Amino acid sequence: MAFRIQSLALAVPFLALCTSCGGPNLRPISITAADQVYYSDQSQWREEVRVAIKRAEQWEEYWQRITGSSANLPTVDFETEMLLLYNAGRRYPGDRIQILELVPGSEGEMVAFYRLEESGTTMSEVFPVQVVRVRRQPGQVRFEPRRFDPGP
């Protein structure tokens, strides 16, 4: 009985320590309209790309690719923030993309869930891109689709 109490006494502080490691970085982050830095259906970058941007030099390079210009670069505090960029490649008018949330994944990575809503129109083409700002997170970011069900 004394062994169980001693084991429990050691386990409780250990569990508390484990759950506090990383603190707020391990909570899901919902993406809101206020987090959106940029959205356009006319990205100049034609390939599909999903990336977390954690350095100013990267941001300048990606901004040039998606806008075709280095002008009007939105400012970002990369000490406390990072950007999630989803460049959807060739799509059709009415198609929408949306980065939904950033959640803890396995082995220290974060998972950015995104949604692609297809309109079914095929008369011309668009190249949608979205960039959102989130609290800076350690480790890698992996992008995963979340299916959209418009309902009945």
mmCIF file of C-alpha atoms in Angstrom:
data_model
loop_
_atom_site.group_PDB
_atom_site.id
_atom_site.type_symbol
_atom_site.label_atom_id
_atom_site.label_comp_id
_atom_site.label_asym_id
_atom_site.label_seq_id
_atom_site.Cartn_x
_atom_site.Cartn_y
_atom_site.Cartn_z
ATOM 1 C CA MET A 1 0.000 0.000 0.000
ATOM 2 C CA ALA A 2 2.829 2.400 0.871
ATOM 3 C CA PHE A 3 4.453 1.622 -2.500
ATOM 4 C CA ARG A 4 1.254 2.633 -4.381
ATOM 5 C CA ILE A 5 0.956 5.906 -2.466
ATOM 6 C CA GLN A 6 4.626 6.690 -3.100
ATOM 7 C CA SER A 7 4.236 5.843 -6.815
ATOM 8 C CA LEU A 8 1.156 8.032 -7.044
ATOM 9 C CA ALA A 9 2.934 10.847 -5.229
ATOM 10 C CA LEU A 10 5.685 10.728 -7.855
ATOM 11 C CA ALA A 11 3.357 10.274 -10.832
ATOM 12 C CA VAL A 12 1.090 13.274 -10.187
ATOM 13 C CA PRO A 13 3.847 15.939 -10.336
ATOM 14 C CA PHE A 14 5.353 14.186 -13.387
ATOM 15 C CA LEU A 15 2.016 14.265 -15.237
ATOM 16 C CA ALA A 16 1.511 17.908 -14.329
ATOM 17 C CA LEU A 17 4.986 18.695 -15.670
ATOM 18 C CA CYS A 18 4.321 16.792 -18.917
ATOM 19 C CA THR A 19 1.034 18.567 -19.589
ATOM 20 C CA SER A 20 2.586 21.962 -18.908
ATOM 21 C CA CYS A 21 5.570 21.426 -21.245
ATOM 22 C CA GLY A 22 4.889 23.746 -24.143
ATOM 23 C CA GLY A 23 1.912 25.324 -22.385
ATOM 24 C CA PRO A 24 -0.238 27.362 -24.752
ATOM 25 C CA ASN A 25 1.603 26.079 -27.833
ATOM 26 C CA LEU A 26 -0.217 22.760 -27.554
ATOM 27 C CA ARG A 27 -3.744 24.157 -27.794
ATOM 28 C CA PRO A 28 -5.649 24.271 -31.092
ATOM 29 C CA ILE A 29 -5.650 27.666 -32.782
ATOM 30 C CA SER A 30 -8.824 28.544 -34.691
ATOM 31 C CA ILE A 31 -8.280 30.793 -37.683
ATOM 32 C CA THR A 32 -10.641 33.792 -37.849
ATOM 33 C CA ALA A 33 -11.222 36.491 -40.463
ATOM 34 C CA ALA A 34 -9.013 38.835 -38.427
ATOM 35 C CA ASP A 35 -6.077 36.436 -38.932
ATOM 36 C CA GLN A 36 -6.224 36.690 -42.719
ATOM 37 C CA VAL A 37 -3.289 38.645 -44.121
ATOM 38 C CA TYR A 38 -4.055 38.109 -47.811
ATOM 39 C CA TYR A 39 -6.576 36.396 -50.088
ATOM 40 C CA SER A 40 -6.774 36.533 -53.863
ATOM 41 C CA ASP A 41 -8.101 34.476 -56.754
ATOM 42 C CA GLN A 42 -5.274 35.767 -58.934
ATOM 43 C CA SER A 43 -2.077 34.325 -57.477
ATOM 44 C CA GLN A 44 0.847 34.751 -59.839
ATOM 45 C CA TRP A 45 2.301 31.486 -58.537
ATOM 46 C CA ARG A 46 0.684 28.692 -60.532
ATOM 47 C CA GLU A 47 1.782 25.635 -58.501
ATOM 48 C CA GLU A 48 -0.100 24.242 -55.506
ATOM 49 C CA VAL A 49 1.923 25.049 -52.373
ATOM 50 C CA ARG A 50 1.183 24.795 -48.644
ATOM 51 C CA VAL A 51 3.845 26.184 -46.329
ATOM 52 C CA ALA A 52 4.489 27.687 -42.897
ATOM 53 C CA ILE A 53 6.573 30.863 -43.137
ATOM 54 C CA LYS A 54 8.745 31.594 -40.100
ATOM 55 C CA ARG A 55 11.345 34.061 -41.437
ATOM 56 C CA ALA A 56 11.102 37.500 -43.054
ATOM 57 C CA GLU A 57 13.272 36.428 -46.007
ATOM 58 C CA GLN A 58 10.880 33.572 -46.767
ATOM 59 C CA TRP A 59 7.899 35.933 -46.560
ATOM 60 C CA GLU A 60 9.484 38.377 -49.002
ATOM 61 C CA GLU A 61 10.181 35.542 -51.459
ATOM 62 C CA TYR A 62 6.672 34.042 -51.221
ATOM 63 C CA TRP A 63 5.003 37.468 -51.422
ATOM 64 C CA GLN A 64 6.892 38.159 -54.661
ATOM 65 C CA ARG A 65 5.753 34.797 -56.050
ATOM 66 C CA ILE A 66 2.052 35.176 -55.190
ATOM 67 C CA THR A 67 1.660 38.860 -56.103
ATOM 68 C CA GLY A 68 4.298 39.287 -58.793
ATOM 69 C CA SER A 69 5.633 42.318 -56.911
ATOM 70 C CA SER A 70 7.610 43.200 -53.811
ATOM 71 C CA ALA A 71 5.371 46.248 -53.136
ATOM 72 C CA ASN A 72 2.885 46.429 -50.240
ATOM 73 C CA LEU A 73 4.406 43.536 -48.273
ATOM 74 C CA PRO A 74 2.308 43.119 -45.088
ATOM 75 C CA THR A 75 4.429 43.407 -41.951
ATOM 76 C CA VAL A 76 4.784 40.419 -39.652
ATOM 77 C CA ASP A 77 6.536 40.098 -36.284
ATOM 78 C CA PHE A 78 8.336 36.795 -36.859
ATOM 79 C CA GLU A 79 9.550 36.748 -33.249
ATOM 80 C CA THR A 80 5.986 36.010 -32.077
ATOM 81 C CA GLU A 81 4.089 35.161 -35.269
ATOM 82 C CA MET A 82 4.288 32.941 -38.308
ATOM 83 C CA LEU A 83 2.285 32.725 -41.508
ATOM 84 C CA LEU A 84 0.443 29.822 -43.095
ATOM 85 C CA LEU A 85 0.219 30.056 -46.872
ATOM 86 C CA TYR A 86 -2.024 27.917 -49.065
ATOM 87 C CA ASN A 87 -1.607 28.539 -52.783
ATOM 88 C CA ALA A 88 -4.178 26.247 -54.427
ATOM 89 C CA GLY A 89 -2.837 26.205 -57.974
ATOM 90 C CA ARG A 90 -5.238 26.122 -60.936
ATOM 91 C CA ARG A 91 -8.894 26.089 -59.817
ATOM 92 C CA TYR A 92 -12.211 27.271 -61.264
ATOM 93 C CA PRO A 93 -14.282 30.430 -60.614
ATOM 94 C CA GLY A 94 -16.278 30.080 -57.418
ATOM 95 C CA ASP A 95 -13.823 27.626 -55.833
ATOM 96 C CA ARG A 96 -12.793 28.811 -52.357
ATOM 97 C CA ILE A 97 -9.942 27.844 -50.092
ATOM 98 C CA GLN A 98 -9.796 28.407 -46.345
ATOM 99 C CA ILE A 99 -7.223 27.582 -43.682
ATOM 100 C CA LEU A 100 -9.376 26.540 -40.717
ATOM 101 C CA GLU A 101 -7.179 25.778 -37.705
ATOM 102 C CA LEU A 102 -3.778 24.741 -36.429
ATOM 103 C CA VAL A 103 -3.762 21.803 -33.993
ATOM 104 C CA PRO A 104 -1.079 19.754 -32.217
ATOM 105 C CA GLY A 105 -0.064 16.642 -34.134
ATOM 106 C CA SER A 106 2.157 13.722 -33.331
ATOM 107 C CA GLU A 107 5.854 14.050 -32.476
ATOM 108 C CA GLY A 108 5.801 17.813 -31.843
ATOM 109 C CA GLU A 109 4.490 18.879 -35.229
ATOM 110 C CA MET A 110 1.447 21.059 -35.826
ATOM 111 C CA VAL A 111 -1.295 20.237 -38.328
ATOM 112 C CA ALA A 112 -2.914 23.021 -40.345
ATOM 113 C CA PHE A 113 -6.358 21.939 -41.526
ATOM 114 C CA TYR A 114 -7.653 23.574 -44.679
ATOM 115 C CA ARG A 115 -10.774 23.313 -46.798
ATOM 116 C CA LEU A 116 -11.274 23.528 -50.548
ATOM 117 C CA GLU A 117 -14.835 24.198 -51.718
ATOM 118 C CA GLU A 118 -15.286 23.375 -55.394
ATOM 119 C CA SER A 119 -17.974 25.209 -57.353
ATOM 120 C CA GLY A 120 -18.203 22.802 -60.281
ATOM 121 C CA THR A 121 -17.790 25.632 -62.794
ATOM 122 C CA THR A 122 -15.190 24.936 -65.487
ATOM 123 C CA MET A 123 -15.591 27.908 -67.835
ATOM 124 C CA SER A 124 -12.327 29.655 -66.921
ATOM 125 C CA GLU A 125 -9.577 29.409 -64.325
ATOM 126 C CA VAL A 126 -8.478 31.157 -61.131
ATOM 127 C CA PHE A 127 -5.462 30.714 -58.872
ATOM 128 C CA PRO A 128 -6.604 31.227 -55.252
ATOM 129 C CA VAL A 129 -4.170 31.918 -52.431
ATOM 130 C CA GLN A 130 -4.711 32.563 -48.717
ATOM 131 C CA VAL A 131 -2.189 33.715 -46.111
ATOM 132 C CA VAL A 132 -3.076 33.771 -42.406
ATOM 133 C CA ARG A 133 -1.212 34.927 -39.321
ATOM 134 C CA VAL A 134 -0.949 32.711 -36.216
ATOM 135 C CA ARG A 135 1.042 32.667 -32.993
ATOM 136 C CA ARG A 136 4.527 31.282 -33.728
ATOM 137 C CA GLN A 137 4.780 27.535 -33.040
ATOM 138 C CA PRO A 138 7.859 25.341 -32.669
ATOM 139 C CA GLY A 139 8.523 22.457 -35.025
ATOM 140 C CA GLN A 140 7.169 21.542 -38.435
ATOM 141 C CA VAL A 141 3.690 22.261 -39.804
ATOM 142 C CA ARG A 142 1.881 19.668 -41.901
ATOM 143 C CA PHE A 143 -1.200 20.609 -43.967
ATOM 144 C CA GLU A 144 -4.183 18.259 -44.097
ATOM 145 C CA PRO A 145 -7.482 18.672 -45.955
ATOM 146 C CA ARG A 146 -10.750 18.767 -44.089
ATOM 147 C CA ARG A 147 -13.681 17.662 -46.216
ATOM 148 C CA PHE A 148 -16.474 20.135 -46.806
ATOM 149 C CA ASP A 149 -20.012 18.808 -46.740
ATOM 150 C CA PRO A 150 -22.491 21.518 -47.757
ATOM 151 C CA GLY A 151 -25.361 19.428 -46.376
ATOM 152 C CA PRO A 152 -28.767 18.730 -47.904
#
